Amino acid sequence: MKIACIGEVMIELSPAGEGLMRAGVAGDSFNTAVYLSRLLGPGVVSYVTALGCDPQSDRIMDAIAAEGIATDLCERVPDGLPGLYMITLDDRGERSFAYWRSTSAARGLFSRAGGIGPDTLAGFDVIYLSAITLAVIAPEARARLLDWLAGFRDRGGKVAFDSNYRPRLWPDAETARTEIGRFWSATDIALPSLDDEEALTGMIGSEATVARFRVLGVGTGALKRGAAGPVALDGSGAALRVPRADRVTDTTAAGDSFNAGFIAATLTGASATAAMAAGHALAARVIAHPGAIIPRSAMPTA
Ligand code: ADP
């Protein structure tokens, strides 16, 4: 089994005491790649992105490799730089984010002459991406990827997709709706969040959203609804009741880690209900810890 996770991974600056910031490495598709690699073992997951040749890009490469994730499809761009974001905590501990990603090397993924193209993904069984990936790459690259995915699926490949709608990354809502809709139609394992889909389509409520995915004909997946628990998108409409979380420290990467747990379980033959339980087991651990990536020692045991 070989899985490619495609997207942008950034340097994360988080508060580390008065006037100090700690440099970490994070990004939605990278977070999912890390958890998939931890669940499925080293060598299964590859991360696909574009980085620079600078020391911060080296730091990112080291963080990817340290998780047992293959880096051979991380394109290195001379004079390129990675994206950056900074977390600020207010007096009540609420987090806010500032991003510097408009000039990141990942913007040129799949569109640089001499760089990697979608056909480099041919040897994979599963491709994972999110609408953040789509928003970051160029419109032509998006179109090329979508075309290529049709053939990939015809040959038996599976596409897993999360809408992760971030309005600021899109030129306008209509473009986001159209582009994300196209990729939902090319998805086998659908992992939307209810709030993202409501913001995107204006259709309110899980019943309407579950019905929409039934019409799309996705094979399996789950509609994430935070503390209300996910609903299966395999046609059964089964809902997972989740116990009240013991501790909610930081919900960053709740959805990303849920996706990894769900995909890993699905690929090992679990039903949608069992896959939702696996996704939730991991997400519940992740929200009990600060930051997107929890220590390995805090991972749930099978
Ligand atoms: P996203 O981060 O994509 O918006 P959610 O907030 O729906 O995703 O969270 C993903 C999963 O994490 C949920 O399906 C649920 O399993 C778990 N989760 C998130 N927040 C809570 C919470 N407050 N209590 C219990 N589980 C939660």
Short mmCIF file of C-alpha atoms and ligand atoms in Angstrom, two decimals:
data_model
loop_
_atom_site.label_atom_id
_atom_site.label_comp_id
_atom_site.label_asym_id
_atom_site.label_seq_id
_atom_site.Cartn_x
_atom_site.Cartn_y
_atom_site.Cartn_z
CA MET A 1 0.00 0.00 0.00
CA LYS A 2 1.40 3.38 -0.98
CA ILE A 3 -0.26 6.68 -0.08
CA ALA A 4 0.64 10.14 -1.41
CA CYS A 5 -0.42 13.17 0.61
CA ILE A 6 -0.25 16.38 -1.41
CA GLY A 7 -0.14 19.92 -0.07
CA GLU A 8 1.74 22.72 1.59
CA VAL A 9 3.74 22.24 4.78
CA MET A 10 4.87 25.36 6.60
CA ILE A 11 7.08 26.62 9.36
CA GLU A 12 4.89 27.23 12.43
CA LEU A 13 5.93 29.85 14.98
CA SER A 14 4.18 29.35 18.32
CA PRO A 15 4.54 31.39 21.53
CA ALA A 16 7.31 30.11 23.80
CA GLY A 17 7.43 32.72 26.56
CA GLU A 18 7.73 36.49 26.61
CA GLY A 19 9.19 37.65 23.29
CA LEU A 20 10.07 34.11 22.20
CA MET A 21 8.67 31.88 19.45
CA ARG A 22 9.23 28.17 18.88
CA ALA A 23 9.70 26.97 15.27
CA GLY A 24 7.70 23.87 14.38
CA VAL A 25 6.47 22.27 11.16
CA ALA A 26 2.77 21.90 10.29
CA GLY A 27 0.09 22.09 7.61
CA ASP A 28 -3.22 20.26 7.20
CA SER A 29 -2.17 17.59 4.67
CA PHE A 30 1.18 17.18 6.44
CA ASN A 31 -0.61 16.58 9.76
CA THR A 32 -2.68 13.84 8.12
CA ALA A 33 0.48 12.37 6.54
CA VAL A 34 2.19 12.21 9.95
CA TYR A 35 -0.73 10.39 11.57
CA LEU A 36 -1.17 8.03 8.60
CA SER A 37 2.52 7.16 8.78
CA ARG A 38 2.32 6.52 12.52
CA LEU A 39 -0.72 4.27 12.05
CA LEU A 40 0.46 2.37 8.96
CA GLY A 41 4.23 2.27 9.51
CA PRO A 42 7.28 3.85 7.88
CA GLY A 43 7.62 3.80 4.09
CA VAL A 44 3.87 3.73 3.33
CA VAL A 45 3.26 7.48 3.07
CA SER A 46 4.96 9.97 0.73
CA TYR A 47 4.55 13.71 1.05
CA VAL A 48 4.23 15.68 -2.19
CA THR A 49 5.05 19.38 -2.10
CA ALA A 50 7.51 22.02 -3.25
CA LEU A 51 10.03 23.64 -0.91
CA GLY A 52 13.07 25.86 -1.26
CA CYS A 53 16.73 24.96 -0.80
CA ASP A 54 17.12 27.11 2.34
CA PRO A 55 17.69 26.03 5.97
CA GLN A 56 13.97 26.33 6.85
CA SER A 57 13.08 23.99 3.99
CA ASP A 58 15.78 21.63 5.29
CA ARG A 59 14.10 21.77 8.70
CA ILE A 60 10.81 20.77 7.06
CA MET A 61 12.46 17.93 5.10
CA ASP A 62 13.96 16.60 8.34
CA ALA A 63 10.56 16.74 10.09
CA ILE A 64 8.92 14.80 7.24
CA ALA A 65 11.65 12.16 7.16
CA ALA A 66 11.66 11.83 10.97
CA GLU A 67 8.07 10.53 10.73
CA GLY A 68 9.04 7.74 8.29
CA ILE A 69 7.45 9.64 5.39
CA ALA A 70 9.18 9.46 1.99
CA THR A 71 10.50 12.81 0.73
CA ASP A 72 11.45 11.92 -2.84
CA LEU A 73 8.44 13.85 -4.19
CA CYS A 74 9.30 16.99 -2.24
CA GLU A 75 10.50 19.22 -5.06
CA ARG A 76 13.34 21.62 -4.08
CA VAL A 77 13.17 24.98 -5.83
CA PRO A 78 16.31 27.14 -6.03
CA ASP A 79 15.52 30.53 -4.45
CA GLY A 80 12.18 29.17 -3.15
CA LEU A 81 11.02 29.47 0.45
CA PRO A 82 8.40 27.60 2.49
CA GLY A 83 5.23 29.28 3.80
CA LEU A 84 5.17 30.51 7.40
CA TYR A 85 2.49 31.08 10.01
CA MET A 86 2.52 32.51 13.48
CA ILE A 87 0.20 31.73 16.38
CA THR A 88 -0.71 34.49 18.82
CA LEU A 89 -2.43 33.83 22.15
CA ASP A 90 -4.67 36.53 23.59
CA ASP A 91 -5.18 37.16 27.30
CA ARG A 92 -7.78 34.38 27.51
CA GLY A 93 -5.61 31.83 25.70
CA GLU A 94 -7.56 32.11 22.41
CA ARG A 95 -5.36 31.43 19.39
CA SER A 96 -5.22 33.56 16.26
CA PHE A 97 -3.14 32.90 13.16
CA ALA A 98 -1.19 35.12 10.76
CA TYR A 99 0.05 33.54 7.51
CA TRP A 100 2.87 34.35 5.11
CA ARG A 101 2.28 31.86 2.32
CA SER A 102 1.53 33.86 -0.83
CA THR A 103 5.10 33.43 -2.13
CA SER A 104 5.75 29.90 -0.87
CA ALA A 105 7.39 27.39 -3.20
CA ALA A 106 4.30 25.14 -2.87
CA ARG A 107 2.34 27.65 -5.00
CA GLY A 108 4.21 26.34 -8.04
CA LEU A 109 3.58 22.65 -7.36
CA PHE A 110 2.62 20.79 -10.57
CA SER A 111 3.12 23.88 -12.72
CA ARG A 112 6.87 24.47 -12.81
CA ALA A 113 8.76 23.60 -16.01
CA GLY A 114 11.08 20.73 -15.12
CA GLY A 115 9.28 20.19 -11.79
CA ILE A 116 7.16 17.23 -10.77
CA GLY A 117 3.76 16.71 -12.45
CA PRO A 118 0.70 14.66 -11.47
CA ASP A 119 2.02 11.66 -13.46
CA THR A 120 4.70 11.17 -10.79
CA LEU A 121 1.80 9.91 -8.62
CA ALA A 122 1.17 6.89 -10.87
CA GLY A 123 2.67 4.30 -8.50
CA PHE A 124 0.40 5.14 -5.55
CA ASP A 125 -2.74 3.32 -4.43
CA VAL A 126 -4.29 6.26 -2.55
CA ILE A 127 -3.96 10.01 -3.03
CA TYR A 128 -4.94 12.33 -0.20
CA LEU A 129 -5.46 16.05 -0.63
CA SER A 130 -7.58 18.88 0.71
CA ALA A 131 -9.12 22.03 -0.65
CA ILE A 132 -6.22 23.89 0.98
CA THR A 133 -3.98 21.99 -1.45
CA LEU A 134 -6.28 23.07 -4.30
CA ALA A 135 -6.36 26.71 -3.18
CA VAL A 136 -2.58 26.91 -2.90
CA ILE A 137 -1.63 25.45 -6.31
CA ALA A 138 -2.22 27.34 -9.57
CA PRO A 139 -5.61 27.01 -11.36
CA GLU A 140 -3.93 25.26 -14.35
CA ALA A 141 -2.20 22.82 -11.98
CA ARG A 142 -5.57 22.08 -10.36
CA ALA A 143 -7.12 21.35 -13.75
CA ARG A 144 -4.19 19.12 -14.74
CA LEU A 145 -4.45 17.21 -11.46
CA LEU A 146 -8.20 16.72 -11.82
CA ASP A 147 -7.78 15.35 -15.37
CA TRP A 148 -5.04 13.04 -14.23
CA LEU A 149 -7.10 11.73 -11.28
CA ALA A 150 -9.81 10.47 -13.68
CA GLY A 151 -7.32 8.02 -15.24
CA PHE A 152 -5.85 7.15 -11.84
CA ARG A 153 -9.32 6.17 -10.58
CA ASP A 154 -10.06 4.20 -13.77
CA ARG A 155 -6.94 2.15 -12.99
CA GLY A 156 -8.25 1.42 -9.47
CA GLY A 157 -6.58 4.24 -7.53
CA LYS A 158 -8.51 5.83 -4.67
CA VAL A 159 -8.80 9.54 -3.91
CA ALA A 160 -9.41 10.79 -0.36
CA PHE A 161 -10.41 14.45 -0.01
CA ASP A 162 -11.25 16.93 2.77
CA SER A 163 -12.87 20.25 1.85
CA ASN A 164 -11.08 22.23 4.59
CA TYR A 165 -12.62 25.44 3.21
CA ARG A 166 -10.50 28.51 4.01
CA PRO A 167 -12.19 31.48 2.31
CA ARG A 168 -9.06 33.65 2.55
CA LEU A 169 -7.15 31.29 0.27
CA TRP A 170 -9.69 31.55 -2.57
CA PRO A 171 -10.28 34.50 -4.92
CA ASP A 172 -14.04 34.26 -4.23
CA ALA A 173 -16.64 31.83 -2.87
CA GLU A 174 -17.99 30.89 -6.30
CA THR A 175 -14.56 29.73 -7.50
CA ALA A 176 -14.14 27.69 -4.31
CA ARG A 177 -17.58 26.11 -4.71
CA THR A 178 -16.97 25.16 -8.33
CA GLU A 179 -13.45 23.81 -7.82
CA ILE A 180 -14.20 21.91 -4.62
CA GLY A 181 -17.36 20.48 -6.23
CA ARG A 182 -15.26 19.14 -9.12
CA PHE A 183 -12.94 17.36 -6.71
CA TRP A 184 -15.82 15.92 -4.66
CA SER A 185 -16.99 14.33 -7.92
CA ALA A 186 -13.54 12.70 -8.20
CA THR A 187 -13.47 11.42 -4.59
CA ASP A 188 -13.72 7.86 -3.26
CA ILE A 189 -13.18 8.58 0.46
CA ALA A 190 -14.95 11.85 1.38
CA LEU A 191 -13.98 13.56 4.65
CA PRO A 192 -15.88 16.88 4.81
CA SER A 193 -16.64 18.91 7.93
CA LEU A 194 -20.21 20.09 8.34
CA ASP A 195 -19.25 23.71 9.08
CA ASP A 196 -17.04 23.91 5.96
CA GLU A 197 -19.75 22.44 3.71
CA GLU A 198 -22.41 24.75 5.15
CA ALA A 199 -20.19 27.79 4.58
CA LEU A 200 -19.43 26.63 1.06
CA THR A 201 -22.87 25.60 -0.18
CA GLY A 202 -25.31 27.47 2.08
CA MET A 203 -27.12 24.13 2.63
CA ILE A 204 -27.61 23.88 6.38
CA GLY A 205 -27.76 20.72 8.46
CA SER A 206 -26.22 17.29 8.29
CA GLU A 207 -29.20 15.66 6.60
CA ALA A 208 -28.96 17.93 3.57
CA THR A 209 -25.19 17.45 3.42
CA VAL A 210 -25.35 13.66 3.78
CA ALA A 211 -27.99 13.62 1.01
CA ARG A 212 -25.72 15.72 -1.21
CA PHE A 213 -22.87 13.24 -0.80
CA ARG A 214 -25.23 10.35 -1.53
CA VAL A 215 -26.05 11.99 -4.87
CA LEU A 216 -22.33 12.50 -5.53
CA GLY A 217 -21.90 8.74 -5.17
CA VAL A 218 -18.74 8.70 -3.03
CA GLY A 219 -17.79 5.15 -1.97
CA THR A 220 -17.24 5.88 1.69
CA GLY A 221 -16.32 8.65 4.10
CA ALA A 222 -17.55 10.59 7.11
CA LEU A 223 -19.12 13.97 7.71
CA LYS A 224 -17.28 15.48 10.68
CA ARG A 225 -19.45 17.40 13.15
CA GLY A 226 -17.09 18.17 16.04
CA ALA A 227 -18.43 17.11 19.43
CA ALA A 228 -21.72 15.96 17.82
CA GLY A 229 -19.84 12.99 16.29
CA PRO A 230 -19.42 12.00 12.64
CA VAL A 231 -22.00 10.52 10.22
CA ALA A 232 -21.02 7.83 7.69
CA LEU A 233 -21.08 8.74 4.00
CA ASP A 234 -21.25 5.14 2.76
CA GLY A 235 -25.00 5.34 2.17
CA SER A 236 -25.88 3.89 5.60
CA GLY A 237 -26.22 7.27 7.31
CA ALA A 238 -24.85 5.64 10.50
CA ALA A 239 -23.91 8.20 13.15
CA LEU A 240 -21.18 7.69 15.75
CA ARG A 241 -22.09 8.98 19.19
CA VAL A 242 -18.91 10.30 20.72
CA PRO A 243 -18.46 10.48 24.47
CA ARG A 244 -17.90 13.93 25.94
CA ALA A 245 -14.17 14.67 25.59
CA ASP A 246 -12.28 14.37 28.92
CA ARG A 247 -10.08 17.25 27.97
CA VAL A 248 -10.16 19.74 25.07
CA THR A 249 -6.86 21.59 25.13
CA ASP A 250 -6.45 22.57 21.46
CA THR A 251 -8.67 21.46 18.56
CA THR A 252 -5.98 22.14 15.95
CA ALA A 253 -5.69 19.10 13.65
CA ALA A 254 -8.83 17.41 15.03
CA GLY A 255 -10.11 16.93 11.49
CA ASP A 256 -6.68 16.11 10.02
CA SER A 257 -6.06 13.36 12.57
CA PHE A 258 -9.62 12.03 12.28
CA ASN A 259 -9.01 11.71 8.52
CA ALA A 260 -5.84 9.68 9.11
CA GLY A 261 -7.57 7.33 11.53
CA PHE A 262 -10.52 6.90 9.17
CA ILE A 263 -8.38 6.28 6.07
CA ALA A 264 -5.99 3.87 7.81
CA ALA A 265 -8.93 1.82 9.13
CA THR A 266 -10.75 1.87 5.76
CA LEU A 267 -7.63 0.63 3.96
CA THR A 268 -7.38 -2.28 6.36
CA GLY A 269 -10.97 -3.31 5.58
CA ALA A 270 -12.94 -1.65 8.41
CA SER A 271 -16.58 -0.62 7.97
CA ALA A 272 -17.42 3.10 7.90
CA THR A 273 -18.64 2.87 11.50
CA ALA A 274 -15.42 1.19 12.67
CA ALA A 275 -13.36 3.68 10.65
CA MET A 276 -15.22 6.61 12.28
CA ALA A 277 -14.47 5.11 15.70
CA ALA A 278 -10.77 4.86 14.78
CA GLY A 279 -10.78 8.45 13.50
CA HIS A 280 -12.43 9.68 16.66
CA ALA A 281 -10.09 7.70 18.94
CA LEU A 282 -7.12 9.50 17.41
CA ALA A 283 -8.80 12.94 17.20
CA ALA A 284 -9.81 12.71 20.87
CA ARG A 285 -6.12 12.25 21.79
CA VAL A 286 -5.04 15.09 19.51
CA ILE A 287 -7.47 17.63 21.01
CA ALA A 288 -6.31 16.74 24.51
CA HIS A 289 -2.79 17.99 23.66
CA PRO A 290 -1.50 21.37 22.50
CA GLY A 291 -0.43 21.71 18.85
CA ALA A 292 -1.21 19.74 15.71
CA ILE A 293 1.21 16.84 16.25
CA ILE A 294 1.02 14.98 19.57
CA PRO A 295 3.92 12.97 21.03
CA ARG A 296 4.14 9.41 19.73
CA SER A 297 3.67 8.19 23.29
CA ALA A 298 0.19 9.76 23.34
CA MET A 299 -1.04 7.88 20.23
CA PRO A 300 -3.97 5.50 20.88
CA THR A 301 -3.01 1.85 21.02
CA ALA A 302 -4.81 -0.49 18.62
P1 ADP B 1 -12.55 19.79 11.67
O1 ADP B 1 -11.31 20.07 12.48
O2 ADP B 1 -12.26 19.24 10.30
O3 ADP B 1 -13.57 20.91 11.68
P2 ADP B 1 -14.14 18.48 13.71
O4 ADP B 1 -14.11 19.69 14.55
O5 ADP B 1 -15.47 17.96 13.29
O6 ADP B 1 -13.24 18.57 12.40
O7 ADP B 1 -13.39 17.36 14.53
C1 ADP B 1 -13.01 16.12 13.96
C2 ADP B 1 -13.31 15.01 14.93
O8 ADP B 1 -12.65 15.26 16.17
C3 ADP B 1 -14.78 14.86 15.25
O9 ADP B 1 -15.42 14.02 14.30
C4 ADP B 1 -14.73 14.21 16.62
O10 ADP B 1 -14.46 12.82 16.47
C5 ADP B 1 -13.50 14.84 17.25
N1 ADP B 1 -13.83 16.04 18.03
C6 ADP B 1 -13.63 17.34 17.72
N2 ADP B 1 -14.02 18.17 18.71
C7 ADP B 1 -14.52 17.36 19.71
C8 ADP B 1 -15.08 17.59 21.02
N3 ADP B 1 -15.22 18.82 21.53
N4 ADP B 1 -15.46 16.51 21.73
C9 ADP B 1 -15.31 15.25 21.25
N5 ADP B 1 -14.79 14.98 20.04
C10 ADP B 1 -14.40 16.01 19.27
#
